[in-house]
Amino acid sequence: MSCSLCRLPFTPSPVSISPRWPPNGTLTPAQLDYLKFATSFGTTPGLVVPLQFCDSNTFGGVNVPLPIILNCQWEDEATHRTMTVMHNRCFGLLRHHLDLLDDDDDDEITDLALVDEFLGPPAGGARAGRLPSIDYEGALGLDGDRVDLESLWSPGSGPGMLAFDWARWKELGLQWTADRSDRRASPLLFRFPKFNPTVDPARIPEEPFTPATDIICRQPYDILYALFPFLSDASFVKLVSTCRTLRRFALTTLQPHARARVIALGWPLPTGAEYKAFVASRLPPGPGATPVREWRRNLEMAEKELSPHDGDWMLYLCKVYKHPPMARTRRWIWALASQAARVWRENMEHSGLYAVKTKGADERRVTPCGGGRFVRTGKWDEHKKKLVACFALRGMLHMMVLPQCTLSFGIL
Ligand SMILES: [Zn+2]
C-alpha cells in the first residue's frame, strides 16, 4: 500500500471493509481524504486507471458506479511484486517529467505502460511498492534532507499488509511529506504563491543621492552579471538585500535573472495541467474586454512563457522558499520524479523499443518522452499489439459501462 514514487502509504477509503486508519490526529481530514486516491499505470489493470485504496491489499475503482466493481490486488503472492500505483500528486509530476501527458493518445499511453521495463518491477514483501532503480532516501542530493520512509515500514500478516509507523513518522517531523503540493482542500485554492505581473513601485527604493562606494556596487553591471550565476539562490537574495543600490537593481534590471532562477528550479512553476486548471478556475474576459493573451499575462500564477519577464520574479523567488508546501514537499516529489524520469530515459536508449532519432526519421514515430530524441521501433509496435486487451478494458472503464459485473485482477 505504498506509493511507488514517494513511498508514503495510501489512506483507506471509507468504502473499505477493514480499513486500518492512521492514529487519530496524525493526518488532517484533507490529507486523509486526498491520500486515498491513486493512479495505477503499466499493464495492470488497464494502463492508466484512477483508483482509491480499499486496504487489505486491494484498490477499488473511482470512475465506476461502485468501488467494488473494479477491485485490484496490489501485491501478488505468486510473483512477489506489486502493481505500480502512485498518489495522484506524484503521478502528475512523473508524467510531467516524462512529457507523456496526453490521455487521449494511445501511443503515449503505450509508452507509459513500459514502466516495468524502465523503472521496475516494484518489489514485494517487506519493501512492497519500492522501485529498484530509485534512490528514494537521497533524492534531494547531498545538500538536501535525507528522507527515509523505508525504515518506517514493517512486514504484515500477508501480501500487501505492510504496516506503516505513523507515530514514528510524526516524531521524526515528517508530516510535511503528506502535504498536498498543488492545491489546498478546495480545487480552487492553489498552493502556488501569488505572482505579481508588475513590480509594485512602492517596493523599489529611490536612487541614492550619492553613488554607493562599496566594492560590489562600484563594479560595472557586466561584472555583477558574470558573478551572480555563481551564487546560490539564498546568497543571491542576501547579496541584493544588502543595500539600496543593489535592491533597486534587483527589482528592476535583474528581474529576468530572477525569472531564470525560478525556471531553472522547475518546482516553483505549475505544470501545464496545473496551469490549465488554474486558468479554468478564473473567469475569462468578456467580449470586448482585455484580449485573452493580455488577460493571461496578468494572472497571478507564474508561467514561464506567458508571465511578463519583468514581473516581480524576485518577490516570487523569495516567496517559494518561504512556502513549505513548495520548498519542501513539492521540491522533494519533484526531485523523485526527476530522478525516475532520468532513469527511464537512460533505459529507453538500450531497450530496443526506441532508437535515437536520425535525419529523415518519420516524425509520427517520435515519442515526446526524451525531448524528441527517440523514435518508436518495430519492437515497440510488437509491445503495443500485446496491449489490445488492456486498451479494451481501459475503454470500458472510462465509459463507466460496468454497472452489472465485478472485475478482479491479479498481476499479469
Ligand atoms: Zn506518493
Short mmCIF file of C-alpha atoms and ligand atoms in Angstrom, two decimals:
data_model
loop_
_atom_site.label_atom_id
_atom_site.label_comp_id
_atom_site.label_asym_id
_atom_site.label_seq_id
_atom_site.Cartn_x
_atom_site.Cartn_y
_atom_site.Cartn_z
CA MET A 1 0.00 0.00 0.00
CA SER A 2 2.87 2.39 -0.58
CA CYS A 3 3.14 4.89 -3.38
CA SER A 4 5.93 3.87 -5.74
CA LEU A 5 7.19 7.45 -6.03
CA CYS A 6 7.05 8.94 -2.52
CA ARG A 7 6.74 5.66 -0.51
CA LEU A 8 4.09 7.11 1.78
CA PRO A 9 1.01 4.94 2.42
CA PHE A 10 -2.38 5.44 0.87
CA THR A 11 -5.12 6.18 3.35
CA PRO A 12 -8.15 3.88 3.32
CA SER A 13 -11.32 4.84 1.53
CA PRO A 14 -14.47 4.86 3.71
CA VAL A 15 -15.77 2.05 1.48
CA SER A 16 -13.00 -0.25 2.71
CA ILE A 17 -14.35 -3.29 4.52
CA SER A 18 -11.47 -3.48 7.01
CA PRO A 19 -9.64 -0.13 6.97
CA ARG A 20 -6.50 0.44 9.03
CA TRP A 21 -6.64 4.15 9.77
CA PRO A 22 -3.66 6.24 10.85
CA PRO A 23 -3.88 7.11 14.58
CA ASN A 24 -6.31 9.91 15.31
CA GLY A 25 -4.85 13.36 14.72
CA THR A 26 -1.88 12.13 12.68
CA LEU A 27 -3.24 13.49 9.41
CA THR A 28 -5.60 16.36 8.76
CA PRO A 29 -9.04 15.49 7.32
CA ALA A 30 -7.92 16.97 3.99
CA GLN A 31 -4.81 14.75 3.92
CA LEU A 32 -6.85 11.67 4.87
CA ASP A 33 -9.23 12.36 2.05
CA TYR A 34 -6.64 13.23 -0.56
CA LEU A 35 -4.13 10.42 0.06
CA LYS A 36 -6.70 7.70 -0.55
CA PHE A 37 -6.73 8.47 -4.30
CA ALA A 38 -4.27 6.78 -6.59
CA THR A 39 -3.42 6.13 -10.19
CA SER A 40 -2.11 2.79 -11.37
CA PHE A 41 -0.19 2.53 -14.59
CA GLY A 42 1.53 -0.19 -16.54
CA THR A 43 -0.24 -3.20 -17.94
CA THR A 44 -2.30 -3.95 -14.81
CA PRO A 45 -5.20 -3.43 -14.52
CA GLY A 46 -5.84 -1.25 -17.57
CA LEU A 47 -2.92 1.06 -18.46
CA VAL A 48 -3.70 4.36 -16.68
CA VAL A 49 -6.52 3.89 -14.16
CA PRO A 50 -7.72 6.15 -11.31
CA LEU A 51 -8.25 4.16 -8.12
CA GLN A 52 -8.97 4.51 -4.41
CA PHE A 53 -7.32 2.48 -1.71
CA CYS A 54 -9.54 -0.10 -0.02
CA ASP A 55 -6.88 -1.62 2.28
CA SER A 56 -6.46 -5.40 2.70
CA ASN A 57 -4.17 -5.42 -0.36
CA THR A 58 -6.82 -4.00 -2.68
CA PHE A 59 -7.67 -0.90 -4.67
CA GLY A 60 -11.13 -0.09 -5.99
CA GLY A 61 -12.21 1.94 -8.96
CA VAL A 62 -13.11 5.62 -8.93
CA ASN A 63 -14.78 6.08 -12.28
CA VAL A 64 -17.23 3.24 -11.74
CA PRO A 65 -20.61 3.29 -10.04
CA LEU A 66 -19.30 1.38 -7.01
CA PRO A 67 -15.65 0.96 -5.99
CA ILE A 68 -16.11 -2.78 -5.51
CA ILE A 69 -16.97 -3.13 -9.19
CA LEU A 70 -13.31 -2.78 -10.06
CA ASN A 71 -11.19 -4.50 -7.49
CA CYS A 72 -7.41 -4.79 -7.95
CA GLN A 73 -5.00 -6.81 -5.92
CA TRP A 74 -1.94 -4.69 -5.15
CA GLU A 75 0.72 -7.28 -4.19
CA ASP A 76 0.74 -10.67 -5.85
CA GLU A 77 1.71 -13.61 -3.68
CA ALA A 78 2.97 -15.72 -6.58
CA THR A 79 5.19 -13.15 -8.33
CA HIS A 80 6.27 -11.27 -5.18
CA ARG A 81 5.72 -7.87 -6.75
CA THR A 82 3.08 -5.15 -6.77
CA MET A 83 1.21 -3.07 -9.31
CA THR A 84 2.78 0.33 -9.88
CA VAL A 85 0.49 2.74 -8.04
CA MET A 86 1.12 6.37 -7.10
CA HIS A 87 -0.71 9.17 -5.38
CA ASN A 88 -2.25 11.49 -7.93
CA ARG A 89 0.13 14.32 -6.95
CA CYS A 90 3.12 12.01 -7.52
CA PHE A 91 1.89 10.51 -10.79
CA GLY A 92 1.12 14.01 -12.14
CA LEU A 93 4.69 15.17 -11.59
CA LEU A 94 6.19 11.98 -13.04
CA ARG A 95 4.11 12.37 -16.19
CA HIS A 96 5.20 15.98 -16.42
CA HIS A 97 8.86 14.94 -16.30
CA LEU A 98 8.29 12.22 -18.88
CA ASP A 99 6.34 14.56 -21.20
CA LEU A 100 3.70 11.84 -21.55
CA LEU A 101 0.62 13.88 -20.74
CA ASP A 102 -1.98 13.09 -23.33
CA ASP A 103 -4.63 10.68 -22.04
CA ASP A 104 -6.23 10.51 -25.46
CA ASP A 105 -3.07 9.47 -27.27
CA ASP A 106 -2.80 5.66 -27.39
CA ASP A 107 0.87 5.86 -28.32
CA GLU A 108 1.72 7.90 -25.22
CA ILE A 109 -0.31 5.52 -23.06
CA THR A 110 1.66 2.68 -24.65
CA ASP A 111 4.90 4.47 -23.72
CA LEU A 112 3.69 4.79 -20.12
CA ALA A 113 2.87 1.09 -19.99
CA LEU A 114 6.62 0.41 -20.16
CA VAL A 115 7.11 1.38 -16.53
CA ASP A 116 8.11 -2.16 -15.55
CA GLU A 117 10.81 -2.28 -18.23
CA PHE A 118 12.32 1.09 -17.36
CA LEU A 119 11.76 1.55 -13.62
CA GLY A 120 10.54 -1.70 -12.19
CA PRO A 121 9.11 -4.04 -11.43
CA PRO A 122 8.18 -2.82 -7.94
CA ALA A 123 9.32 -5.02 -5.07
CA GLY A 124 7.06 -7.17 -2.94
CA GLY A 125 7.41 -8.39 0.64
CA ALA A 126 8.84 -6.05 3.25
CA ARG A 127 9.72 -3.44 0.60
CA ALA A 128 6.50 -3.74 -1.38
CA GLY A 129 5.95 -0.93 -3.86
CA ARG A 130 9.58 0.17 -3.98
CA LEU A 131 11.07 0.64 -7.44
CA PRO A 132 14.57 -0.85 -7.62
CA SER A 133 16.09 1.94 -9.69
CA ILE A 134 15.21 4.90 -7.45
CA ASP A 135 17.39 6.34 -4.68
CA TYR A 136 14.44 7.37 -2.51
CA GLU A 137 16.37 8.42 0.55
CA GLY A 138 18.95 10.53 -1.26
CA ALA A 139 16.62 12.18 -3.78
CA LEU A 140 17.38 15.70 -2.56
CA GLY A 141 21.12 15.25 -3.04
CA LEU A 142 23.99 15.80 -0.66
CA ASP A 143 22.80 19.26 0.36
CA GLY A 144 19.18 18.27 0.96
CA ASP A 145 17.30 16.45 3.71
CA ARG A 146 17.59 12.68 3.77
CA VAL A 147 14.00 11.41 3.75
CA ASP A 148 13.92 7.82 4.99
CA LEU A 149 10.40 6.41 4.87
CA GLU A 150 11.63 2.88 4.15
CA SER A 151 12.61 2.32 7.78
CA LEU A 152 9.03 3.09 8.87
CA TRP A 153 7.57 0.11 7.01
CA SER A 154 7.38 -3.34 8.61
CA PRO A 155 6.08 -6.67 7.26
CA GLY A 156 2.43 -7.50 7.91
CA SER A 157 0.31 -10.63 8.04
CA GLY A 158 0.40 -11.31 4.29
CA PRO A 159 0.76 -9.78 0.84
CA GLY A 160 0.05 -6.06 0.82
CA MET A 161 -0.48 -5.92 4.57
CA LEU A 162 2.64 -3.93 5.45
CA ALA A 163 2.36 -1.63 8.44
CA PHE A 164 3.50 1.98 8.45
CA ASP A 165 4.69 3.51 11.73
CA TRP A 166 2.70 6.75 11.69
CA ALA A 167 3.67 7.61 15.28
CA ARG A 168 7.39 7.43 14.45
CA TRP A 169 6.77 9.40 11.24
CA LYS A 170 5.26 12.17 13.33
CA GLU A 171 8.07 12.02 15.90
CA LEU A 172 10.59 12.48 13.10
CA GLY A 173 8.79 15.65 11.96
CA LEU A 174 7.95 14.22 8.56
CA GLN A 175 4.34 15.45 8.43
CA TRP A 176 5.29 17.81 5.61
CA THR A 177 5.76 14.80 3.29
CA ALA A 178 1.97 14.26 3.29
CA ASP A 179 1.12 17.81 2.26
CA ARG A 180 -0.67 18.30 -0.96
CA SER A 181 1.72 20.32 -3.05
CA ASP A 182 -0.53 21.51 -5.86
CA ARG A 183 -3.75 22.71 -4.28
CA ARG A 184 -5.44 23.17 -0.94
CA ALA A 185 -8.51 21.15 0.03
CA SER A 186 -10.65 23.12 -2.40
CA PRO A 187 -9.79 22.64 -6.06
CA LEU A 188 -9.97 26.42 -6.49
CA LEU A 189 -7.29 27.20 -3.92
CA PHE A 190 -3.87 26.66 -5.38
CA ARG A 191 -0.72 26.14 -3.35
CA PHE A 192 1.39 28.34 -5.58
CA PRO A 193 2.32 31.71 -4.10
CA LYS A 194 0.76 34.73 -5.76
CA PHE A 195 2.80 36.11 -8.63
CA ASN A 196 2.77 39.87 -9.25
CA PRO A 197 2.85 40.55 -13.02
CA THR A 198 4.10 44.09 -12.32
CA VAL A 199 6.51 45.31 -9.67
CA ASP A 200 4.81 47.44 -7.03
CA PRO A 201 6.58 50.84 -7.36
CA ALA A 202 6.49 51.19 -3.57
CA ARG A 203 8.92 48.22 -3.33
CA ILE A 204 11.56 49.90 -5.47
CA PRO A 205 13.90 52.09 -3.43
CA GLU A 206 14.64 55.54 -4.81
CA GLU A 207 18.02 56.02 -6.39
CA PRO A 208 20.52 57.10 -3.72
CA PHE A 209 21.66 60.75 -3.88
CA THR A 210 25.28 59.68 -3.77
CA PRO A 211 26.58 56.58 -5.54
CA ALA A 212 27.44 53.67 -3.27
CA THR A 213 31.15 53.23 -2.73
CA ASP A 214 31.44 49.63 -1.51
CA ILE A 215 33.43 47.12 -3.54
CA ILE A 216 30.34 45.43 -5.03
CA CYS A 217 28.38 48.50 -6.09
CA ARG A 218 31.46 50.08 -7.68
CA GLN A 219 31.66 47.22 -10.21
CA PRO A 220 30.22 47.67 -13.69
CA TYR A 221 26.95 45.78 -14.15
CA ASP A 222 28.67 43.43 -16.60
CA ILE A 223 30.91 42.19 -13.78
CA LEU A 224 27.92 41.69 -11.49
CA TYR A 225 26.08 39.76 -14.19
CA ALA A 226 29.09 37.47 -14.53
CA LEU A 227 29.23 36.98 -10.75
CA PHE A 228 25.56 36.22 -10.00
CA PRO A 229 25.33 32.77 -11.62
CA PHE A 230 27.96 31.52 -9.16
CA LEU A 231 25.76 32.36 -6.19
CA SER A 232 23.13 30.08 -4.70
CA ASP A 233 19.61 31.46 -4.59
CA ALA A 234 19.99 32.19 -0.87
CA SER A 235 23.31 34.01 -1.37
CA PHE A 236 21.94 35.94 -4.34
CA VAL A 237 18.90 37.17 -2.39
CA LYS A 238 21.08 38.08 0.61
CA LEU A 239 23.56 39.97 -1.53
CA VAL A 240 20.97 42.10 -3.33
CA SER A 241 19.34 42.89 0.01
CA THR A 242 22.47 44.45 1.46
CA CYS A 243 22.00 47.99 0.17
CA ARG A 244 19.55 50.27 -1.58
CA THR A 245 21.52 50.35 -4.84
CA LEU A 246 21.57 46.57 -5.23
CA ARG A 247 17.97 46.22 -4.13
CA ARG A 248 16.85 48.73 -6.75
CA PHE A 249 18.98 46.89 -9.32
CA ALA A 250 17.36 43.56 -8.35
CA LEU A 251 13.80 44.86 -8.55
CA THR A 252 14.28 46.45 -11.98
CA THR A 253 17.09 45.32 -14.28
CA LEU A 254 17.65 41.94 -12.61
CA GLN A 255 14.05 40.64 -12.78
CA PRO A 256 14.84 38.47 -15.85
CA HIS A 257 17.75 36.97 -13.89
CA ALA A 258 15.40 36.05 -11.02
CA ARG A 259 12.99 34.59 -13.60
CA ALA A 260 15.80 32.42 -15.00
CA ARG A 261 16.50 31.15 -11.47
CA VAL A 262 12.85 30.19 -10.94
CA ILE A 263 12.73 28.40 -14.31
CA ALA A 264 15.96 26.54 -13.55
CA LEU A 265 14.49 25.27 -10.26
CA GLY A 266 11.39 23.95 -12.04
CA TRP A 267 9.35 23.04 -8.96
CA PRO A 268 8.11 26.60 -8.22
CA LEU A 269 6.24 26.67 -11.55
CA PRO A 270 2.99 24.90 -12.36
CA THR A 271 2.96 22.02 -14.80
CA GLY A 272 0.92 22.50 -17.95
CA ALA A 273 -2.01 20.63 -16.42
CA GLU A 274 -1.88 22.67 -13.21
CA TYR A 275 -1.75 25.94 -15.11
CA LYS A 276 -4.65 24.86 -17.31
CA ALA A 277 -6.71 24.04 -14.20
CA PHE A 278 -5.86 27.42 -12.68
CA VAL A 279 -6.88 29.28 -15.84
CA ALA A 280 -10.13 27.29 -15.94
CA SER A 281 -10.88 28.39 -12.37
CA ARG A 282 -10.75 32.08 -13.34
CA LEU A 283 -13.46 34.00 -15.15
CA PRO A 284 -12.22 34.74 -18.67
CA PRO A 285 -12.63 38.27 -20.04
CA GLY A 286 -15.95 39.02 -21.66
CA PRO A 287 -16.47 40.15 -25.25
CA GLY A 288 -14.75 43.46 -25.95
CA ALA A 289 -12.69 43.28 -22.76
CA THR A 290 -8.94 42.62 -22.44
CA PRO A 291 -7.62 40.22 -25.10
CA VAL A 292 -7.15 36.69 -23.75
CA ARG A 293 -3.36 36.72 -24.12
CA GLU A 294 -3.10 40.00 -22.22
CA TRP A 295 -5.52 38.66 -19.59
CA ARG A 296 -3.31 35.58 -19.13
CA ARG A 297 -0.19 37.73 -18.80
CA ASN A 298 -1.80 39.43 -15.84
CA LEU A 299 -2.88 36.29 -13.98
CA GLU A 300 -1.43 35.84 -10.54
CA MET A 301 0.11 32.45 -11.28
CA ALA A 302 3.65 32.44 -12.65
CA GLU A 303 4.02 30.80 -16.04
CA LYS A 304 7.41 30.69 -17.69
CA GLU A 305 6.35 31.85 -21.15
CA LEU A 306 3.20 33.89 -20.55
CA SER A 307 4.03 35.82 -17.39
CA PRO A 308 5.87 39.11 -18.08
CA HIS A 309 9.66 38.72 -17.99
CA ASP A 310 9.89 41.94 -15.99
CA GLY A 311 7.18 40.95 -13.48
CA ASP A 312 8.16 40.61 -9.83
CA TRP A 313 10.19 37.39 -10.14
CA MET A 314 12.45 38.49 -7.28
CA LEU A 315 9.49 38.51 -4.91
CA TYR A 316 8.27 35.18 -6.28
CA LEU A 317 11.71 33.60 -5.82
CA CYS A 318 11.70 34.69 -2.17
CA LYS A 319 8.12 33.53 -1.63
CA VAL A 320 8.58 29.98 -2.90
CA TYR A 321 11.43 29.35 -0.48
CA LYS A 322 9.30 30.58 2.42
CA HIS A 323 6.34 28.39 1.49
CA PRO A 324 6.81 24.86 2.95
CA PRO A 325 4.37 23.02 0.64
CA MET A 326 6.52 24.29 -2.22
CA ALA A 327 10.03 24.43 -0.81
CA ARG A 328 9.82 21.09 1.00
CA THR A 329 7.01 18.86 -0.26
CA ARG A 330 6.90 19.81 -3.91
CA ARG A 331 10.67 20.13 -4.20
CA TRP A 332 11.06 16.62 -2.73
CA ILE A 333 8.49 14.94 -5.01
CA TRP A 334 9.87 16.94 -7.94
CA ALA A 335 13.33 15.53 -7.22
CA LEU A 336 11.99 11.97 -7.05
CA ALA A 337 10.06 12.40 -10.30
CA SER A 338 13.06 13.98 -11.98
CA GLN A 339 15.29 11.09 -10.92
CA ALA A 340 12.73 8.50 -12.11
CA ALA A 341 12.43 10.26 -15.48
CA ARG A 342 16.21 10.32 -15.88
CA VAL A 343 16.46 6.58 -15.22
CA TRP A 344 13.52 5.98 -17.58
CA ARG A 345 15.26 7.81 -20.43
CA GLU A 346 18.58 6.09 -19.83
CA ASN A 347 16.86 2.73 -20.12
CA MET A 348 14.88 3.76 -23.21
CA GLU A 349 18.07 4.06 -25.17
CA HIS A 350 19.15 0.45 -24.62
CA SER A 351 15.75 -1.24 -24.73
CA GLY A 352 15.42 -1.79 -28.48
CA LEU A 353 11.93 -0.29 -28.17
CA TYR A 354 13.24 3.12 -29.24
CA ALA A 355 16.05 4.27 -31.48
CA VAL A 356 17.85 7.57 -31.41
CA LYS A 357 16.17 9.81 -33.97
CA THR A 358 18.19 10.33 -37.13
CA LYS A 359 17.81 12.76 -40.00
CA GLY A 360 14.77 11.96 -42.12
CA ALA A 361 13.04 9.91 -39.39
CA ASP A 362 9.25 9.69 -39.53
CA GLU A 363 8.06 12.46 -37.20
CA ARG A 364 4.89 10.49 -36.42
CA ARG A 365 7.02 7.87 -34.68
CA VAL A 366 8.82 10.32 -32.40
CA THR A 367 7.85 9.99 -28.75
CA PRO A 368 7.57 13.16 -26.63
CA CYS A 369 9.40 11.27 -23.88
CA GLY A 370 13.06 12.09 -24.37
CA GLY A 371 12.67 15.60 -25.71
CA GLY A 372 12.17 14.47 -29.31
CA ARG A 373 15.35 12.37 -29.40
CA PHE A 374 13.76 8.93 -29.77
CA VAL A 375 11.60 7.20 -32.37
CA ARG A 376 9.48 4.13 -31.70
CA THR A 377 10.80 0.94 -33.33
CA GLY A 378 9.22 -2.25 -34.67
CA LYS A 379 9.80 -3.88 -31.28
CA TRP A 380 7.68 -1.09 -29.75
CA ASP A 381 4.91 -1.98 -32.26
CA GLU A 382 5.05 -5.57 -31.01
CA HIS A 383 4.70 -4.28 -27.44
CA LYS A 384 1.64 -2.24 -28.44
CA LYS A 385 -0.02 -5.24 -30.06
CA LYS A 386 0.18 -7.09 -26.75
CA LEU A 387 -1.85 -4.32 -25.10
CA VAL A 388 -5.01 -4.81 -27.15
CA ALA A 389 -6.88 -6.35 -24.22
CA CYS A 390 -5.64 -3.63 -21.85
CA PHE A 391 -6.87 -0.90 -24.20
CA ALA A 392 -10.24 -2.61 -24.49
CA LEU A 393 -10.53 -2.73 -20.71
CA ARG A 394 -9.39 0.87 -20.42
CA GLY A 395 -12.10 1.90 -22.83
CA MET A 396 -14.70 0.05 -20.77
CA LEU A 397 -13.53 1.62 -17.53
CA HIS A 398 -13.54 5.10 -18.96
CA MET A 399 -17.00 4.75 -20.35
CA MET A 400 -18.26 3.56 -16.97
CA VAL A 401 -20.18 0.71 -18.54
CA LEU A 402 -19.66 -1.74 -15.74
CA PRO A 403 -22.79 -1.46 -13.65
CA GLN A 404 -23.60 -5.13 -13.52
CA CYS A 405 -20.36 -7.06 -13.28
CA THR A 406 -17.45 -7.29 -10.92
CA LEU A 407 -13.88 -7.46 -12.17
CA SER A 408 -10.95 -8.69 -10.11
CA PHE A 409 -7.33 -8.52 -11.14
CA GLY A 410 -4.08 -10.06 -10.10
CA ILE A 411 -0.80 -9.06 -11.64
CA LEU A 412 -0.41 -10.14 -15.24
ZN ZN B 1 3.14 9.45 -3.49
#
